Short mmCIF file of N, CA and C in Angstrom, two decimals:
data_model
loop_
_atom_site.label_atom_id
_atom_site.label_comp_id
_atom_site.label_asym_id
_atom_site.label_seq_id
_atom_site.Cartn_x
_atom_site.Cartn_y
_atom_site.Cartn_z
N UNK A 1 -29.98 10.58 -26.51
CA UNK A 1 -31.46 10.86 -26.90
C UNK A 1 -31.43 11.44 -28.36
N UNK A 2 -32.31 10.96 -29.10
CA UNK A 2 -32.42 11.31 -30.55
C UNK A 2 -31.07 11.22 -31.25
N UNK A 3 -30.30 10.18 -30.88
CA UNK A 3 -28.96 9.80 -31.47
C UNK A 3 -27.97 10.99 -31.29
N UNK A 4 -28.19 11.85 -30.38
CA UNK A 4 -27.21 13.00 -30.08
C UNK A 4 -26.59 12.80 -28.77
N UNK A 5 -25.32 13.27 -28.65
CA UNK A 5 -24.76 13.36 -27.35
C UNK A 5 -25.41 14.34 -26.53
N UNK A 6 -24.98 14.38 -25.24
CA UNK A 6 -25.70 15.27 -24.32
C UNK A 6 -25.49 16.81 -24.73
N UNK A 7 -24.30 17.09 -25.10
CA UNK A 7 -24.01 18.49 -25.38
C UNK A 7 -24.69 18.84 -26.71
N UNK A 8 -24.79 18.07 -27.76
CA UNK A 8 -25.36 18.35 -28.96
C UNK A 8 -26.99 18.55 -28.80
N UNK A 9 -27.42 17.67 -27.92
CA UNK A 9 -28.92 17.74 -27.68
C UNK A 9 -29.23 19.12 -26.91
N UNK A 10 -28.41 19.40 -25.86
CA UNK A 10 -28.57 20.68 -25.11
C UNK A 10 -28.48 21.87 -26.07
N UNK A 11 -27.57 21.92 -26.89
CA UNK A 11 -27.32 23.10 -27.86
C UNK A 11 -28.55 23.15 -28.77
N UNK A 12 -29.05 21.98 -29.25
CA UNK A 12 -30.15 21.99 -30.19
C UNK A 12 -31.41 22.56 -29.49
N UNK A 13 -31.66 21.98 -28.26
CA UNK A 13 -32.85 22.43 -27.61
C UNK A 13 -32.73 23.90 -27.18
N UNK A 14 -31.62 24.36 -26.78
CA UNK A 14 -31.45 25.74 -26.40
C UNK A 14 -31.70 26.69 -27.55
N UNK A 15 -31.15 26.25 -28.72
CA UNK A 15 -31.37 27.02 -29.82
C UNK A 15 -32.77 27.03 -30.41
N UNK A 16 -33.48 25.92 -30.29
CA UNK A 16 -34.75 25.79 -30.62
C UNK A 16 -35.76 26.68 -29.76
N UNK A 17 -35.37 26.68 -28.40
CA UNK A 17 -36.18 27.48 -27.56
C UNK A 17 -35.92 28.97 -27.74
N UNK A 18 -34.63 29.31 -27.92
CA UNK A 18 -34.23 30.69 -28.09
C UNK A 18 -34.88 31.32 -29.38
N UNK A 19 -35.06 30.51 -30.38
CA UNK A 19 -35.64 30.98 -31.68
C UNK A 19 -37.09 30.75 -31.83
N UNK A 20 -37.73 30.34 -30.66
CA UNK A 20 -39.25 30.14 -30.69
C UNK A 20 -39.72 28.98 -31.49
N UNK A 21 -38.87 27.99 -31.74
CA UNK A 21 -39.33 26.82 -32.53
C UNK A 21 -39.98 25.78 -31.63
N UNK A 22 -39.68 25.90 -30.27
CA UNK A 22 -40.38 25.03 -29.33
C UNK A 22 -40.70 25.90 -28.09
N UNK A 23 -41.66 25.41 -27.31
CA UNK A 23 -41.96 26.03 -26.08
C UNK A 23 -41.02 25.51 -24.97
N UNK A 24 -41.10 26.17 -23.83
CA UNK A 24 -40.39 25.71 -22.71
C UNK A 24 -40.84 24.39 -22.30
N UNK A 25 -42.10 24.12 -22.25
CA UNK A 25 -42.69 22.78 -21.95
C UNK A 25 -42.26 21.71 -22.96
N UNK A 26 -42.15 22.07 -24.22
CA UNK A 26 -41.76 21.11 -25.12
C UNK A 26 -40.32 20.73 -24.98
N UNK A 27 -39.49 21.55 -24.50
CA UNK A 27 -37.98 21.28 -24.23
C UNK A 27 -37.86 20.15 -23.21
N UNK A 28 -38.85 20.17 -22.26
CA UNK A 28 -38.73 19.31 -21.12
C UNK A 28 -39.55 17.91 -21.31
N UNK A 29 -40.05 17.86 -22.50
CA UNK A 29 -40.81 16.65 -22.76
C UNK A 29 -39.87 15.41 -22.72
N UNK A 30 -40.33 14.36 -21.94
CA UNK A 30 -39.67 13.10 -21.75
C UNK A 30 -38.33 13.28 -20.95
N UNK A 31 -38.21 14.36 -20.17
CA UNK A 31 -37.08 14.53 -19.29
C UNK A 31 -37.66 14.45 -17.84
N UNK A 32 -37.09 13.41 -17.14
CA UNK A 32 -37.51 13.16 -15.76
C UNK A 32 -36.65 13.96 -14.74
N UNK A 33 -37.03 14.04 -13.55
CA UNK A 33 -36.25 14.59 -12.44
C UNK A 33 -34.94 13.83 -12.39
N UNK A 34 -35.00 12.48 -12.44
CA UNK A 34 -33.82 11.65 -12.35
C UNK A 34 -32.89 11.91 -13.51
N UNK A 35 -33.39 12.20 -14.71
CA UNK A 35 -32.51 12.54 -15.79
C UNK A 35 -31.77 13.86 -15.55
N UNK A 36 -32.44 14.83 -14.97
CA UNK A 36 -31.84 16.15 -14.66
C UNK A 36 -30.88 15.95 -13.50
N UNK A 37 -31.17 15.08 -12.57
CA UNK A 37 -30.07 14.92 -11.47
C UNK A 37 -28.91 14.26 -12.00
N UNK A 38 -29.09 13.24 -12.85
CA UNK A 38 -27.93 12.49 -13.57
C UNK A 38 -27.11 13.56 -14.36
N UNK A 39 -27.71 14.33 -15.10
CA UNK A 39 -27.01 15.32 -15.94
C UNK A 39 -26.27 16.30 -15.00
N UNK A 40 -26.89 16.71 -14.01
CA UNK A 40 -26.24 17.67 -13.02
C UNK A 40 -25.07 16.98 -12.37
N UNK A 41 -25.13 15.71 -11.97
CA UNK A 41 -24.02 15.07 -11.36
C UNK A 41 -22.92 14.86 -12.39
N UNK A 42 -23.18 14.50 -13.60
CA UNK A 42 -22.06 14.26 -14.55
C UNK A 42 -21.46 15.60 -14.92
N UNK A 43 -22.30 16.65 -15.03
CA UNK A 43 -21.73 18.00 -15.34
C UNK A 43 -20.73 18.39 -14.21
N UNK A 44 -21.23 18.26 -13.05
CA UNK A 44 -20.42 18.66 -11.84
C UNK A 44 -19.07 17.92 -11.86
N UNK A 45 -19.13 16.62 -12.07
CA UNK A 45 -17.88 15.82 -12.19
C UNK A 45 -16.91 16.37 -13.25
N UNK A 46 -17.48 16.58 -14.42
CA UNK A 46 -16.68 17.06 -15.53
C UNK A 46 -16.06 18.47 -15.25
N UNK A 47 -16.87 19.37 -14.69
CA UNK A 47 -16.36 20.70 -14.39
C UNK A 47 -15.29 20.61 -13.30
N UNK A 48 -15.48 19.63 -12.31
CA UNK A 48 -14.46 19.52 -11.34
C UNK A 48 -13.13 19.12 -11.92
N UNK A 49 -13.17 18.25 -12.93
CA UNK A 49 -11.94 17.80 -13.57
C UNK A 49 -11.37 19.00 -14.36
N UNK A 50 -12.25 19.70 -15.05
CA UNK A 50 -11.73 20.90 -15.80
C UNK A 50 -11.01 21.94 -14.97
N UNK A 51 -11.66 22.24 -13.87
CA UNK A 51 -11.05 23.21 -12.88
C UNK A 51 -9.77 22.65 -12.28
N UNK A 52 -9.77 21.42 -11.97
CA UNK A 52 -8.47 20.76 -11.44
C UNK A 52 -7.43 20.78 -12.47
N UNK A 53 -7.73 20.51 -13.67
CA UNK A 53 -6.75 20.53 -14.78
C UNK A 53 -6.13 21.91 -14.99
N UNK A 54 -7.08 22.93 -15.03
CA UNK A 54 -6.72 24.26 -15.22
C UNK A 54 -5.77 24.74 -14.06
N UNK A 55 -6.23 24.40 -12.79
CA UNK A 55 -5.41 24.73 -11.58
C UNK A 55 -3.94 24.18 -11.71
N UNK A 56 -3.92 22.85 -12.14
CA UNK A 56 -2.54 22.21 -12.27
C UNK A 56 -1.71 22.97 -13.45
N UNK A 57 -2.39 23.20 -14.50
CA UNK A 57 -1.68 23.93 -15.56
C UNK A 57 -1.06 25.27 -14.99
N UNK A 58 -1.84 26.08 -14.26
CA UNK A 58 -1.38 27.24 -13.74
C UNK A 58 -0.26 27.14 -12.72
N UNK A 59 -0.52 26.17 -11.74
CA UNK A 59 0.49 25.93 -10.70
C UNK A 59 1.82 25.39 -11.27
N UNK A 60 1.77 24.71 -12.41
CA UNK A 60 3.00 24.15 -12.89
C UNK A 60 3.65 25.14 -13.90
N UNK A 61 3.05 26.29 -14.13
CA UNK A 61 3.61 27.38 -14.99
C UNK A 61 3.78 26.74 -16.48
N UNK A 62 2.86 25.83 -16.77
CA UNK A 62 2.91 25.23 -18.12
C UNK A 62 2.70 26.20 -19.25
N UNK A 63 2.16 27.36 -18.94
CA UNK A 63 1.91 28.40 -19.95
C UNK A 63 3.13 29.12 -20.24
N UNK A 64 4.24 28.95 -19.43
CA UNK A 64 5.46 29.66 -19.66
C UNK A 64 6.45 28.69 -20.42
N UNK A 65 7.33 29.38 -21.17
CA UNK A 65 8.46 28.67 -21.79
C UNK A 65 9.26 28.01 -20.67
N UNK A 66 9.69 26.75 -20.74
CA UNK A 66 10.38 26.03 -19.77
C UNK A 66 11.51 26.84 -19.15
N UNK A 67 12.26 27.61 -20.00
CA UNK A 67 13.39 28.47 -19.48
C UNK A 67 12.94 29.63 -18.64
N UNK A 68 11.57 29.99 -18.71
CA UNK A 68 11.07 31.12 -18.02
C UNK A 68 10.37 30.74 -16.70
N UNK A 69 10.25 29.45 -16.48
CA UNK A 69 9.50 28.99 -15.34
C UNK A 69 10.31 29.12 -14.12
N UNK A 70 9.65 29.45 -12.93
CA UNK A 70 10.36 29.57 -11.60
C UNK A 70 11.00 28.24 -11.21
N UNK A 71 12.04 28.26 -10.44
CA UNK A 71 12.70 27.00 -9.96
C UNK A 71 11.65 26.35 -9.15
N UNK A 72 11.90 25.02 -8.93
CA UNK A 72 10.96 24.15 -8.13
C UNK A 72 11.00 24.79 -6.74
N UNK A 73 9.77 24.75 -6.14
CA UNK A 73 9.65 25.24 -4.79
C UNK A 73 9.40 26.77 -4.62
N UNK A 74 9.59 27.57 -5.80
CA UNK A 74 9.42 28.94 -5.72
C UNK A 74 8.08 29.30 -6.22
N UNK A 75 7.40 30.27 -5.51
CA UNK A 75 6.10 30.77 -6.02
C UNK A 75 5.11 30.22 -5.18
#
């Protein structure tokens, strides 16, 4: 929308709303319930991947130097 990606558009609208440049109603102009459902679904899928990746990072001790990681099967 407006040649912006979803995140860039959300940031712009949020900032415009926060600074009083647009009203709440103007932020939602041309946004349908279906648009919101689609955005919610894509955001949920993205966050599921982020959380899964973070969980794998922690469980694999990737944040530790390889010589400091517990042996396989420990922990």
